[in-house]
XYZ file of C-alpha atoms in Angstrom:
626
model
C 76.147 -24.420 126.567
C 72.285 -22.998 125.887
C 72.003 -20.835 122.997
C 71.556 -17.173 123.522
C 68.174 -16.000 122.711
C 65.353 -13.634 122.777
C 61.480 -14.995 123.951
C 58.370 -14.371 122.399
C 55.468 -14.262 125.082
C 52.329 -15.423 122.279
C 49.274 -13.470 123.652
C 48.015 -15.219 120.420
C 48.203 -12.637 117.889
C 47.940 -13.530 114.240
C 51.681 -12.496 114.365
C 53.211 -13.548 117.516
C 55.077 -16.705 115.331
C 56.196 -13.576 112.750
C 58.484 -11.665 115.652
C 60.192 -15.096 116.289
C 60.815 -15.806 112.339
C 62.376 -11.992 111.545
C 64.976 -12.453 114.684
C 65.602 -15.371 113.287
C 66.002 -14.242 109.290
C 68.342 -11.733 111.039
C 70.250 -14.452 112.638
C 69.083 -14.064 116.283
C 67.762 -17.384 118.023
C 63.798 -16.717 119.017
C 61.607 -18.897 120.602
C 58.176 -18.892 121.656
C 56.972 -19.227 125.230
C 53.140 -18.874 126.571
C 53.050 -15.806 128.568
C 52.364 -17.893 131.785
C 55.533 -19.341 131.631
C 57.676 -19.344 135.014
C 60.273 -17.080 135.580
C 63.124 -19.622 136.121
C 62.502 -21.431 132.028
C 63.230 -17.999 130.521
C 65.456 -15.939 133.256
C 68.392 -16.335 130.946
C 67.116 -14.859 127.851
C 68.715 -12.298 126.821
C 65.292 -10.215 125.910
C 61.667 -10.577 125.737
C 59.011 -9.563 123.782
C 55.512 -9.370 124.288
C 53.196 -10.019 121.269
C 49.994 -8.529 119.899
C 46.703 -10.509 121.112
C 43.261 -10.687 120.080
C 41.818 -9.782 123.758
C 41.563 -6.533 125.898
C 43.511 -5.592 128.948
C 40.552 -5.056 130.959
C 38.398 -8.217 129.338
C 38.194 -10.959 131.935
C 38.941 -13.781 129.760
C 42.496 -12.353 129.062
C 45.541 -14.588 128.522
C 47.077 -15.718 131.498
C 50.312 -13.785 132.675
C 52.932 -13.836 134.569
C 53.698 -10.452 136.327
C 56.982 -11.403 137.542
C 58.539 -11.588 134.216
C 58.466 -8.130 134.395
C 60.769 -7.989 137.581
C 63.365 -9.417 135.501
C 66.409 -7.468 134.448
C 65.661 -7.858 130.945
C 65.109 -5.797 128.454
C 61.228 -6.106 127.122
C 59.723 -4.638 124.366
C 56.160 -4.836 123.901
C 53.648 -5.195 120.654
C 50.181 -4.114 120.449
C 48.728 -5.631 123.026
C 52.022 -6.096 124.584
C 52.093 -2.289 124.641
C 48.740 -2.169 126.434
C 49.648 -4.535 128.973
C 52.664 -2.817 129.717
C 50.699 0.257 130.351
C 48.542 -1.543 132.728
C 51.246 -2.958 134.654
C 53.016 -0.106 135.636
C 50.233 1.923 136.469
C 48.659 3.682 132.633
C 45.665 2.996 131.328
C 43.883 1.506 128.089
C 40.527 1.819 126.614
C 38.770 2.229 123.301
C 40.380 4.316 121.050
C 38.392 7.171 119.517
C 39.633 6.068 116.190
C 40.695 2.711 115.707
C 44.139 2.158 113.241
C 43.853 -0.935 110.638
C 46.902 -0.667 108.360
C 49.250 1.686 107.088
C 49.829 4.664 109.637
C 52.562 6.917 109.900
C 54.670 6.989 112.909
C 56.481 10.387 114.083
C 59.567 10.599 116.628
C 59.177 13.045 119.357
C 62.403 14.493 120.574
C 62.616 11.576 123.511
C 62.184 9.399 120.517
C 65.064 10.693 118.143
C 67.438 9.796 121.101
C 66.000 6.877 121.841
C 68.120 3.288 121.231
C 64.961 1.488 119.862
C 64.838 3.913 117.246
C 68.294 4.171 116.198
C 68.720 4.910 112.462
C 64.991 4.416 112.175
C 63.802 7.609 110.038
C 61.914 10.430 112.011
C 58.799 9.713 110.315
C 58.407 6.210 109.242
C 55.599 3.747 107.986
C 53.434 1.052 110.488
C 51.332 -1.223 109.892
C 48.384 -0.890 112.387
C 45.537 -3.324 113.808
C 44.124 -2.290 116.801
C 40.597 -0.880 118.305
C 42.426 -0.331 121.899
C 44.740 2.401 122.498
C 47.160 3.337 125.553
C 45.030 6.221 127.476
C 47.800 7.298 129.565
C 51.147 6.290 130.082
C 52.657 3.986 132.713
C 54.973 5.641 135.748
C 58.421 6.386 134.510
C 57.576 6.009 130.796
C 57.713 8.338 128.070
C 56.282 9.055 124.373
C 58.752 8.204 122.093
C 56.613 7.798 118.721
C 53.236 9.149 117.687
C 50.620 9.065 114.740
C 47.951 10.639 113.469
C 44.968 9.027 115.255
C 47.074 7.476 118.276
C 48.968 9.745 120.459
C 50.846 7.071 122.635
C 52.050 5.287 120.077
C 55.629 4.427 121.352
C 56.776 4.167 124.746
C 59.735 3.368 126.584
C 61.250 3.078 130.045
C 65.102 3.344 130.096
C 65.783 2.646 133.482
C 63.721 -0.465 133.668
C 65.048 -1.151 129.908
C 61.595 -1.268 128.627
C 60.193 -0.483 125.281
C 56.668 -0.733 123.914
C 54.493 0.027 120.330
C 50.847 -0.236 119.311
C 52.166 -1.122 115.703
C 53.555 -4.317 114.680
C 56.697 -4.276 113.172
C 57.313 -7.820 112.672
C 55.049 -7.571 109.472
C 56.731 -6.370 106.209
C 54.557 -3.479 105.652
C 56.449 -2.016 108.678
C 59.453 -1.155 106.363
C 62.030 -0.159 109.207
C 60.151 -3.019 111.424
C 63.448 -4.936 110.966
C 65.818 -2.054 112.065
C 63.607 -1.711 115.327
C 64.062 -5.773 116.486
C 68.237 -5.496 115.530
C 68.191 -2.514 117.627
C 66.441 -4.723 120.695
C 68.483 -7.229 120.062
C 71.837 -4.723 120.311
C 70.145 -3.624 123.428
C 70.015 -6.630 124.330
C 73.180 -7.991 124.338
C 72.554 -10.449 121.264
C 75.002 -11.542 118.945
C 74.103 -13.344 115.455
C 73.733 -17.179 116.535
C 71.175 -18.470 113.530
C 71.570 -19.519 109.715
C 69.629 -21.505 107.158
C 71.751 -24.191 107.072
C 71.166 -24.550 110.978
C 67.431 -24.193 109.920
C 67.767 -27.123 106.927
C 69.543 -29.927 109.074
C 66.882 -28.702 112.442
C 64.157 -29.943 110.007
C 66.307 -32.572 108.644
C 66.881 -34.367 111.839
C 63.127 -33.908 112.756
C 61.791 -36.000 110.216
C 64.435 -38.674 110.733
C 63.038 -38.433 114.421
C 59.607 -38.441 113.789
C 59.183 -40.665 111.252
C 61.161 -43.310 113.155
C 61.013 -46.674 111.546
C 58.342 -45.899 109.668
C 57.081 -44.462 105.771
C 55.771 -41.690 104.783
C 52.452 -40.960 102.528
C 52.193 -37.001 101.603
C 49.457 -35.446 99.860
C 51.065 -33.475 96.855
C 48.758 -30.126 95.817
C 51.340 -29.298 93.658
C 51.579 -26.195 95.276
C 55.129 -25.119 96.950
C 54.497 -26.168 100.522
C 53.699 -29.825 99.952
C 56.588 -29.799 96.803
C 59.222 -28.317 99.386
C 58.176 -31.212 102.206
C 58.124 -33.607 99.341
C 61.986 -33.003 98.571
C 62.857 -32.537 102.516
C 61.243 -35.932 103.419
C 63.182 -37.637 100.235
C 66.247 -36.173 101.060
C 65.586 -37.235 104.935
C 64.305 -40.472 104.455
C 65.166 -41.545 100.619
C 62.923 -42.371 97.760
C 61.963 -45.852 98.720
C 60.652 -44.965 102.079
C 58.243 -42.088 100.607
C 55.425 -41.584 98.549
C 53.560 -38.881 97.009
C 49.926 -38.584 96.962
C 48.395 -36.374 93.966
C 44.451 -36.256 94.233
C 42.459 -34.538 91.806
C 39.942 -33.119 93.696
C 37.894 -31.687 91.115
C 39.237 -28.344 92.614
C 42.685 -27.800 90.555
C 43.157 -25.057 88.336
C 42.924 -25.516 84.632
C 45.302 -28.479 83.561
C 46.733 -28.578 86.987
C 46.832 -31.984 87.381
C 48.372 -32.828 84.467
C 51.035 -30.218 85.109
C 51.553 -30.992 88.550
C 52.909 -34.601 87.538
C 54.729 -33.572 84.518
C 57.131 -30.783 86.910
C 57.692 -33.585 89.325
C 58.613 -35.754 86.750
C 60.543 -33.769 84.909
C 62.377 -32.757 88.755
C 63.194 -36.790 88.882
C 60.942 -37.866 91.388
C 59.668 -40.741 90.480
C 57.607 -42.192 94.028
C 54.305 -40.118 93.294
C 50.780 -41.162 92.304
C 47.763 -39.454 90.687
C 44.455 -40.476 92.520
C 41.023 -38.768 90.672
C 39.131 -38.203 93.280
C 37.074 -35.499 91.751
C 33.467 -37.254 92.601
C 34.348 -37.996 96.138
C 35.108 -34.362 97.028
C 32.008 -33.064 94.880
C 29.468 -34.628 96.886
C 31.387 -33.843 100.374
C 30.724 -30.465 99.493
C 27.172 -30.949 97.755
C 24.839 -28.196 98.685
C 26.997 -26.833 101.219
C 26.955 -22.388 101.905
C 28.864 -22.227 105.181
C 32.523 -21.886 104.624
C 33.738 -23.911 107.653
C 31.633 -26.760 106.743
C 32.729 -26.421 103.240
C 36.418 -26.561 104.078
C 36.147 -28.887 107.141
C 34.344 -31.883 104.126
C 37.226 -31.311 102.232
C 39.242 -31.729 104.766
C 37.853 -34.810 106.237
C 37.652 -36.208 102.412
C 40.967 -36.186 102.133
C 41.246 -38.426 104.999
C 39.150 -40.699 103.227
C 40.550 -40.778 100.471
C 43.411 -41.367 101.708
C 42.883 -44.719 103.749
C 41.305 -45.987 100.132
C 44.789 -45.218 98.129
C 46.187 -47.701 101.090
C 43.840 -50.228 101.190
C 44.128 -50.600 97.295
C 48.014 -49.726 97.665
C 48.187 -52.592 100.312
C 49.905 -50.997 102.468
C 50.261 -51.770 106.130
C 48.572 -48.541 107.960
C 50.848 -49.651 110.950
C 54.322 -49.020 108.983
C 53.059 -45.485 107.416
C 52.998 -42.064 108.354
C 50.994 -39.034 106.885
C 53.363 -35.792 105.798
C 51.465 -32.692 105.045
C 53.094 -28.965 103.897
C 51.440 -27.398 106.624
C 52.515 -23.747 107.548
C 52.756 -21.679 110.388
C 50.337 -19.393 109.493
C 47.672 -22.577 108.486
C 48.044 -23.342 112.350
C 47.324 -19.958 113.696
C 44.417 -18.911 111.763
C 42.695 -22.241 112.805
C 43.424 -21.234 116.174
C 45.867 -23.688 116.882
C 47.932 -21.820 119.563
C 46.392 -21.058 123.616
C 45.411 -17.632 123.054
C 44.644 -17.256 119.294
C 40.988 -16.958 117.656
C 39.683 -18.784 114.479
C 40.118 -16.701 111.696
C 39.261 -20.195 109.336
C 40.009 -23.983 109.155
C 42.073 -24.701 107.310
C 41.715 -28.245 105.493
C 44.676 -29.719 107.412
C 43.577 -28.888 110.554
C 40.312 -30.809 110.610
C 39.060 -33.179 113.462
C 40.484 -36.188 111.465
C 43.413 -34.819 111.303
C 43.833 -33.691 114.452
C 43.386 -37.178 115.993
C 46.124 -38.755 113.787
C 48.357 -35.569 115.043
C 47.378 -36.838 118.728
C 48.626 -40.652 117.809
C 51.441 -39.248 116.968
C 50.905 -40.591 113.470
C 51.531 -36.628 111.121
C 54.907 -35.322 110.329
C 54.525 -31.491 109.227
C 58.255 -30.788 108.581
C 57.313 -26.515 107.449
C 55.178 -26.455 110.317
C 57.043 -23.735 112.144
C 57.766 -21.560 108.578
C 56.411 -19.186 106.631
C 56.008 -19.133 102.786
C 59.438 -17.319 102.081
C 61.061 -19.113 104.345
C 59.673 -22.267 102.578
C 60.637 -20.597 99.236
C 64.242 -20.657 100.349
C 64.969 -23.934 101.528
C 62.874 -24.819 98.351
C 65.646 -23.508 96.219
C 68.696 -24.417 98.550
C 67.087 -27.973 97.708
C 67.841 -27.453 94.018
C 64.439 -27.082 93.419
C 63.751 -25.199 90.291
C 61.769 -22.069 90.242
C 58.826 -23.392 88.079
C 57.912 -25.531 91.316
C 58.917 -23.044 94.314
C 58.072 -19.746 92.747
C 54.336 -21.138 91.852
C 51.499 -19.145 93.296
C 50.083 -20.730 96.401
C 47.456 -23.744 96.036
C 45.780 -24.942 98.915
C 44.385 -28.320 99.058
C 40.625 -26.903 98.706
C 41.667 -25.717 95.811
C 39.191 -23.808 93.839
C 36.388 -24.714 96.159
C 36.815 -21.990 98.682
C 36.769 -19.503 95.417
C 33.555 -20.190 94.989
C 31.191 -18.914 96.992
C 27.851 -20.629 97.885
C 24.364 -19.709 98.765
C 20.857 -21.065 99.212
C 19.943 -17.606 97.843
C 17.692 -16.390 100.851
C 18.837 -13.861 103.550
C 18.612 -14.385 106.904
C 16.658 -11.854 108.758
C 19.765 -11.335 110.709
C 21.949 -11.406 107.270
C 18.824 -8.591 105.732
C 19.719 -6.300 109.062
C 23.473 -5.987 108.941
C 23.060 -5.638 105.256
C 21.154 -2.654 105.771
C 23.768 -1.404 108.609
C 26.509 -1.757 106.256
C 24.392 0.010 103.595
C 23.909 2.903 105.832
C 27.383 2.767 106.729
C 28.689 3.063 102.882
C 26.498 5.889 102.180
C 27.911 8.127 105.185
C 31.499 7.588 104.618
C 32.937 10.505 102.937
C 35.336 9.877 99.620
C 36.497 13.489 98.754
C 40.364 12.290 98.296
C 39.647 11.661 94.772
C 42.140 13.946 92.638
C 41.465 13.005 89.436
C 37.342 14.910 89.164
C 36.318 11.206 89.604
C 33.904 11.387 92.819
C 30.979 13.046 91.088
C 30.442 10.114 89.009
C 30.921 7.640 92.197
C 28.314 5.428 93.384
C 28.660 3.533 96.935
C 27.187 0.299 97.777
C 27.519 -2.956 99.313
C 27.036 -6.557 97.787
C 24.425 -8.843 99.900
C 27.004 -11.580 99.486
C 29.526 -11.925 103.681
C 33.384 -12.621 103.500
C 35.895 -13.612 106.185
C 38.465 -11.177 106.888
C 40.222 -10.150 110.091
C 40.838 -7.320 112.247
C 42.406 -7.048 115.294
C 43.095 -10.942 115.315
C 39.569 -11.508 115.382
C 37.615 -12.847 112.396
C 35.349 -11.192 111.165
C 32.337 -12.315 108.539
C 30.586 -9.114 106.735
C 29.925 -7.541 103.601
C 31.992 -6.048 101.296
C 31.669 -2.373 99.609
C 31.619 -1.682 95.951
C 32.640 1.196 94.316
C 31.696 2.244 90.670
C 32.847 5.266 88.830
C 31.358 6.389 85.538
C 30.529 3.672 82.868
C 32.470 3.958 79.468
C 31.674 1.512 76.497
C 30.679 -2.054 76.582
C 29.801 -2.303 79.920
C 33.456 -1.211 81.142
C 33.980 1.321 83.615
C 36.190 3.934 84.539
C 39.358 2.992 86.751
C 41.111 6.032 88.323
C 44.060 6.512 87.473
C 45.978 6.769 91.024
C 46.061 2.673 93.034
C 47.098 4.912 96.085
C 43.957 6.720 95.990
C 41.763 3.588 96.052
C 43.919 2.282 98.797
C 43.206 5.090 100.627
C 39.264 5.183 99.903
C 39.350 1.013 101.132
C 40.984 1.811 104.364
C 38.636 4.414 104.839
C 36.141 2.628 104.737
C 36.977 -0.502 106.040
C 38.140 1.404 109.118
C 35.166 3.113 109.878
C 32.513 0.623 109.076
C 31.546 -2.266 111.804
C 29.885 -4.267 108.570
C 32.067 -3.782 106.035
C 35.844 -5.596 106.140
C 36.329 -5.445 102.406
C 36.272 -2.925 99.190
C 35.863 -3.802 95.469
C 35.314 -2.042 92.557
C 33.560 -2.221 89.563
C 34.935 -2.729 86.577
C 32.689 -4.049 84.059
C 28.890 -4.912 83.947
C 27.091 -6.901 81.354
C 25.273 -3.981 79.229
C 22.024 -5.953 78.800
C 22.066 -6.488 82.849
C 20.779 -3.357 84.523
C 21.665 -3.098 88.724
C 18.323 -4.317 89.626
C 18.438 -7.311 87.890
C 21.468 -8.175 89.745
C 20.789 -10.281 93.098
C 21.967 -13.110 95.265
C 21.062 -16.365 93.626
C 21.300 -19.965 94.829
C 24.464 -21.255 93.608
C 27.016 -24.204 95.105
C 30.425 -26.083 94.703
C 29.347 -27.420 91.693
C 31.365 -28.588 88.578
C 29.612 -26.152 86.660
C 30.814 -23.161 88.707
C 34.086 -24.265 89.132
C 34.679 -24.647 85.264
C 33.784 -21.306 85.348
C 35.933 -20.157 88.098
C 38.702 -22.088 85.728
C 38.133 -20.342 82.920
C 38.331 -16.795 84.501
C 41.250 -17.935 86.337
C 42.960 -19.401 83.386
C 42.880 -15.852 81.679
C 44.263 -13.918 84.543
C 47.200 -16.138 85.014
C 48.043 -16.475 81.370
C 48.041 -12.650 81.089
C 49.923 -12.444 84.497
C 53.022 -14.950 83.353
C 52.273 -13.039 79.402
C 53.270 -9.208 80.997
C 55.563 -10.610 83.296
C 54.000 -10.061 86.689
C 53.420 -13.193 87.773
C 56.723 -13.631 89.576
C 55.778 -9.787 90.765
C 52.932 -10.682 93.326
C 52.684 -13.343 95.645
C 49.046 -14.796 94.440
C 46.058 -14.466 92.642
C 42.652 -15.696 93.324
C 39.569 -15.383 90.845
C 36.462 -15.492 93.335
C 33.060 -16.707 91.814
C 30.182 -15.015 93.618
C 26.129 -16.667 93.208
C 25.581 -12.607 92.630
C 24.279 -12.616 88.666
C 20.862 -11.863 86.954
C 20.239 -16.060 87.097
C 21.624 -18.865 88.630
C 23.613 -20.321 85.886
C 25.557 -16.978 85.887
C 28.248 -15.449 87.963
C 30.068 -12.440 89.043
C 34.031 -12.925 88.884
C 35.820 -10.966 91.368
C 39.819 -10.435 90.707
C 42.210 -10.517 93.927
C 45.974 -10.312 92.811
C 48.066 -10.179 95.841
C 51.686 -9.017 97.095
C 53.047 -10.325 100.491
C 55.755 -11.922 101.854
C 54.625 -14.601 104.515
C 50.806 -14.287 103.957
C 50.423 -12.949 107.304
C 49.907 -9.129 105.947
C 49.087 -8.021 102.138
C 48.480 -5.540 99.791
C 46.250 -5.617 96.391
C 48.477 -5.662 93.827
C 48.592 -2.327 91.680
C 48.857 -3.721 88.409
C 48.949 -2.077 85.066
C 45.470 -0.736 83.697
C 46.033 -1.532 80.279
C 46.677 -4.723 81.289
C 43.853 -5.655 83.448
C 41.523 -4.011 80.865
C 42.545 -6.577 78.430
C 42.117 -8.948 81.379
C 38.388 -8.072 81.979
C 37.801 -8.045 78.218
C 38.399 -11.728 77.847
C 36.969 -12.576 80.649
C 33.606 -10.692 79.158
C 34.032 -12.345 75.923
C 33.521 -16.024 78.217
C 29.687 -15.207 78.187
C 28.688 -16.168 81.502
C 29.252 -13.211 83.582
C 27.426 -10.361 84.869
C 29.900 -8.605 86.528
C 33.391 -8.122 87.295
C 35.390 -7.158 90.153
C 38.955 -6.099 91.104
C 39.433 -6.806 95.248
C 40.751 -3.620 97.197
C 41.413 -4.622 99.905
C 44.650 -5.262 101.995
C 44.819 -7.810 105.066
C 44.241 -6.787 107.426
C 41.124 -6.541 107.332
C 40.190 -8.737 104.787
C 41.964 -12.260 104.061
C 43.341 -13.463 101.009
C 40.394 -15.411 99.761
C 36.831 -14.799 100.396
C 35.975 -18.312 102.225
């Protein structure tokens, strides 16, 4: 008998995978169907929904749909661009908002919507999370407003005779607190009843390896880091010991004593089929001179593919009988563009060419491939993993690389002219919110140094703004006092600039360093900066695990920017993180005395100019800068 379930149509938004994972956390089966798909493979589903996408409704190059899903007698409910396309198809219409919505908003019931089933024990005002430049113009025939905000007046829809539902926001992401109550109220509608548990998850991945592996062994590159630790223990407990082993390179990119710490938890864990490789001088000329990001992570990438065919050559072992294992995620996949309809947001290293051809033969097994990082967490620990291996902050296999930024130190014309677009911009966005007397000592700016962010599924490469309040002792600067106010001025700003997808602040600046001395420098993925980067790192996380908010936030990254008075200097931005499955995030508001003592340290280290504390959520900036 088929399991009962509910169908995600993936317009290829950075989210479509999301919707499937919360039905499932709830304990409803999901699964994920192109929105082409024929009307026969899904007519039994119990529900549909339509995901967010990174196209418009009235673009040309849209994703291909099928119109006669929406003849079915099934209850739909679409996201974001769902919601558009529903519109369209039943007679509304969509265009350019006047204001476009990129986080939190604020969603109000109207009186249809306090009735409505969708929004059943859902409060009457409630918090979205928003990405969209599109809005619903005017409603499709038979539909109603159910939900509004501020800046979008059709934010909720719905359809109760044709048992359709639709909303710009996405509630599949966690900063969509009541996100959860919406999909178990679709799913009541529905018909659904709870058919889906981690153990049915476990022995689902269990049983894939034992497929795909076969009759053969399995070689996984070990970060350290939780996603290759967790498909380390799955593919021992699958396969056994003797038919795995582990694959530790030092890349030259680890953290400070990472290595070393990485083999003494697995160790200590009882594994015992793991090897350290140094491979520090390979990967350091793969990236030699190297400023574009892709390129960047694509050599590491392809270097690890090197790399490892030596360690099995001098291993002598038969490439015929062995299989590569990676901790590849769900979300690695989709920001490399790795489903029909989604847009590159960036490589990631385990998505490379090379590694897409041994995917192709058949010849990777990716057993978290279809999970998220809590998810991974959890299985992690019903493993009997302990928490000093799945609780770690993430580590990808770059490493520290993609934390340092790199630049020939020459603008492009083209790189000069959106510089000075995004200056312009800064300087006409209005920061009045301020409570706390602190705007009249503001200053607005923007560093000539690009970062990848995203917004609106698409990726996005610009500048980030800076702002600096008034300048205390030592080169320190003043920090007002409310986080929520800053958050506010980022999203501001980041919503109403076309160059700007990121906000910093100042926090301190080297007192014999005045502004103009400060400029973009050549600077590369050398040892030099990344023993830097290390140090500065090494700080933050000792004072993070020190006041106990380490296990509070989901990650931190120390950035090194080629932004200093010379090129043996730096500027160290800060970027501590809370999420839950790296999809969506917030800055992490953590404790100013605290951080002070952070940036103090980090001062008394001698080599930088500046320093930075990241304000900005995602969307529309990433986690890292790269």
């Amino acid at each position: 008998m088929a399991r009962s379930r509910i169908v995600v149509l993936d317009f290829g938004s950075q989210y479509a995978h999301l919707i499937a994972k919360r039905l499932r956390m709830m304990g409803y089966y999901s699964e994920i169907a192109l929105p082409s798909v024929s009307v026969e493979s899904i007519k039994d589903a119990k529900g549909i929904i339509m995901s967010g996408g990174p196209a418009s409704v009235y673009d040309s190059n849209i994703p291909e749909f099928n119109k006669d899903i929406l003849d079915l007698d099934i209850p739909i409910l679409g996201l974001c661009y769902g919601h558009q396309l529903m519109a369209t198809c039943y007679g509304g219409k969509v265009g350019k908002a006047e204001v476009g919505e990129f986080g939190i908003a604020h969603l109000e019931k109207t009186e249809s919507g306090k009735t409505s089933p969708i929004f059943n024990s859902v409060n009457d005002t409630t918090q979205v999370w928003m990405s969209h430049q599109d809005a619903v113009l005017q409603t499709g025939q038979g539909f109603e407003v159910i939900g509004t905000t501020k800046d979008c007046p059709f934010a909720a829809l719905q359809n109760l005779e044709k048992k359709r539902f639709s909303l710009q926001c996405h509630c599949e992401v966690k900063d969509t607190p009541e996100g959860n109550k919406i999909f178990e109220n679709f799913a009541i509608f529905c018909g659904m009843t709870k058919n889906w548990d981690e153990d049915t998850v476990l022995n689902h991945i269990l049983e894939g390896i034992k497929s795909d592996a076969n009759d053969k062994n399995v070689l996984l590159f070990l970060s350290g880091g939780v996603d290759s630790t967790v498909a380390f223990a799955l593919l021992n407990k699958a396969l056994g010991q003797e038919r795995v082993l582990g694959l530790h390179i030092d890349n030259g990119f680890m953290r400070k004593n990472e290595s070393k710490s990485v083999a003494e938890s697995y160790k200590s864990h009882g594994f015992s089929n793991f090897i350290v490789e140094d491979a520090s001088e390979s990967f350091l000329k793969a990236v030699y001179h190297l400023t574009d990001p892709q390129k960047k992570r694509m050599a590491v990438g392809e270097n690890f593919i090197t790399v490892r065919n030596e360690v099995l050559a001098r291993q002598k072992l038969d490439e015929d009988k062995w299989m590569l294992a990676q901790g590849t995620l769900y979300p690695d996949i989709i920001e490399s563009g790795g489903t029909k309809n989604s847009k590159v947001i960036k490589t990631h290293h385990n998505r490379v060419d090379g590694i897409q051809k041994l995917i192709e033969k058949g010849l990777i097994i990716e057993p978290l491939k279809d999970l998220y990082k809590d998810e991974v967490r959890r299985i992690g620990k019903k493993l009997g993993l302990e928490d000093d291996l799945v609780m770690r902050h993430p580590f990808p296999g770059p490493g520290l690389s993609i934390n340092v930024l790199c630049s020939d130190g020459i603008m492009t014309d083209s790189d000069r002219q959106d510089f000075e677009k995004a200056q312009k911009e800064i300087e006409s966005i209005k920061l009045d919110m301020f409570c706390d007397n602190c705007t009249q000592n503001m200053k607005k700016r923007v560093l000539p140094v690009r970062s990848v962010g995203v917004q609106g599924d698409f990726r996005t490469y610009r500048f980030p703004a800076v702002l600096t309040f008034g300048k205390e002792e030592n080169g320190t600067f003043h920090l007002p006092k409310k986080w929520e106010k800053l958050e506010e001025a980022s999203s501001r700003i980041t919503n109403s600039a076309q160059f700007i997808n990121r906000c910093i602040i100042k926090l301190w600046q080297n007192p014999s360093v005045s502004d103009s001395e400060l400029k973009l420098n050549e600077g590369y993925c050398d040892k030099s900066r990344l023993d830097q980067t290390r140090e500065a790192d090494n700080i933050m996380l000792t004072a993070l695990h020190k006041n106990g908010w380490y296990n509070k936030i989901f990650q931190h990254l120390t950035i090194n920017l080629p932004y200093a008075s010379s090129k043996d200097r730096c500027s160290i931005v800060l970027r501590p993180l809370c999420s839950e499955d790296v999809m969506t995030a917030r800055f992490a508001q953590l404790p100013q005395e605290d951080l002070k003592k952070v940036i103090e340290d980090i001062a008394k280290l001698g080599f930088a100019d500046a320093i930075f504390f990241d304000l900005s959520n995602k969307p529309p900036a990433t986690f890292g800068w790269e």
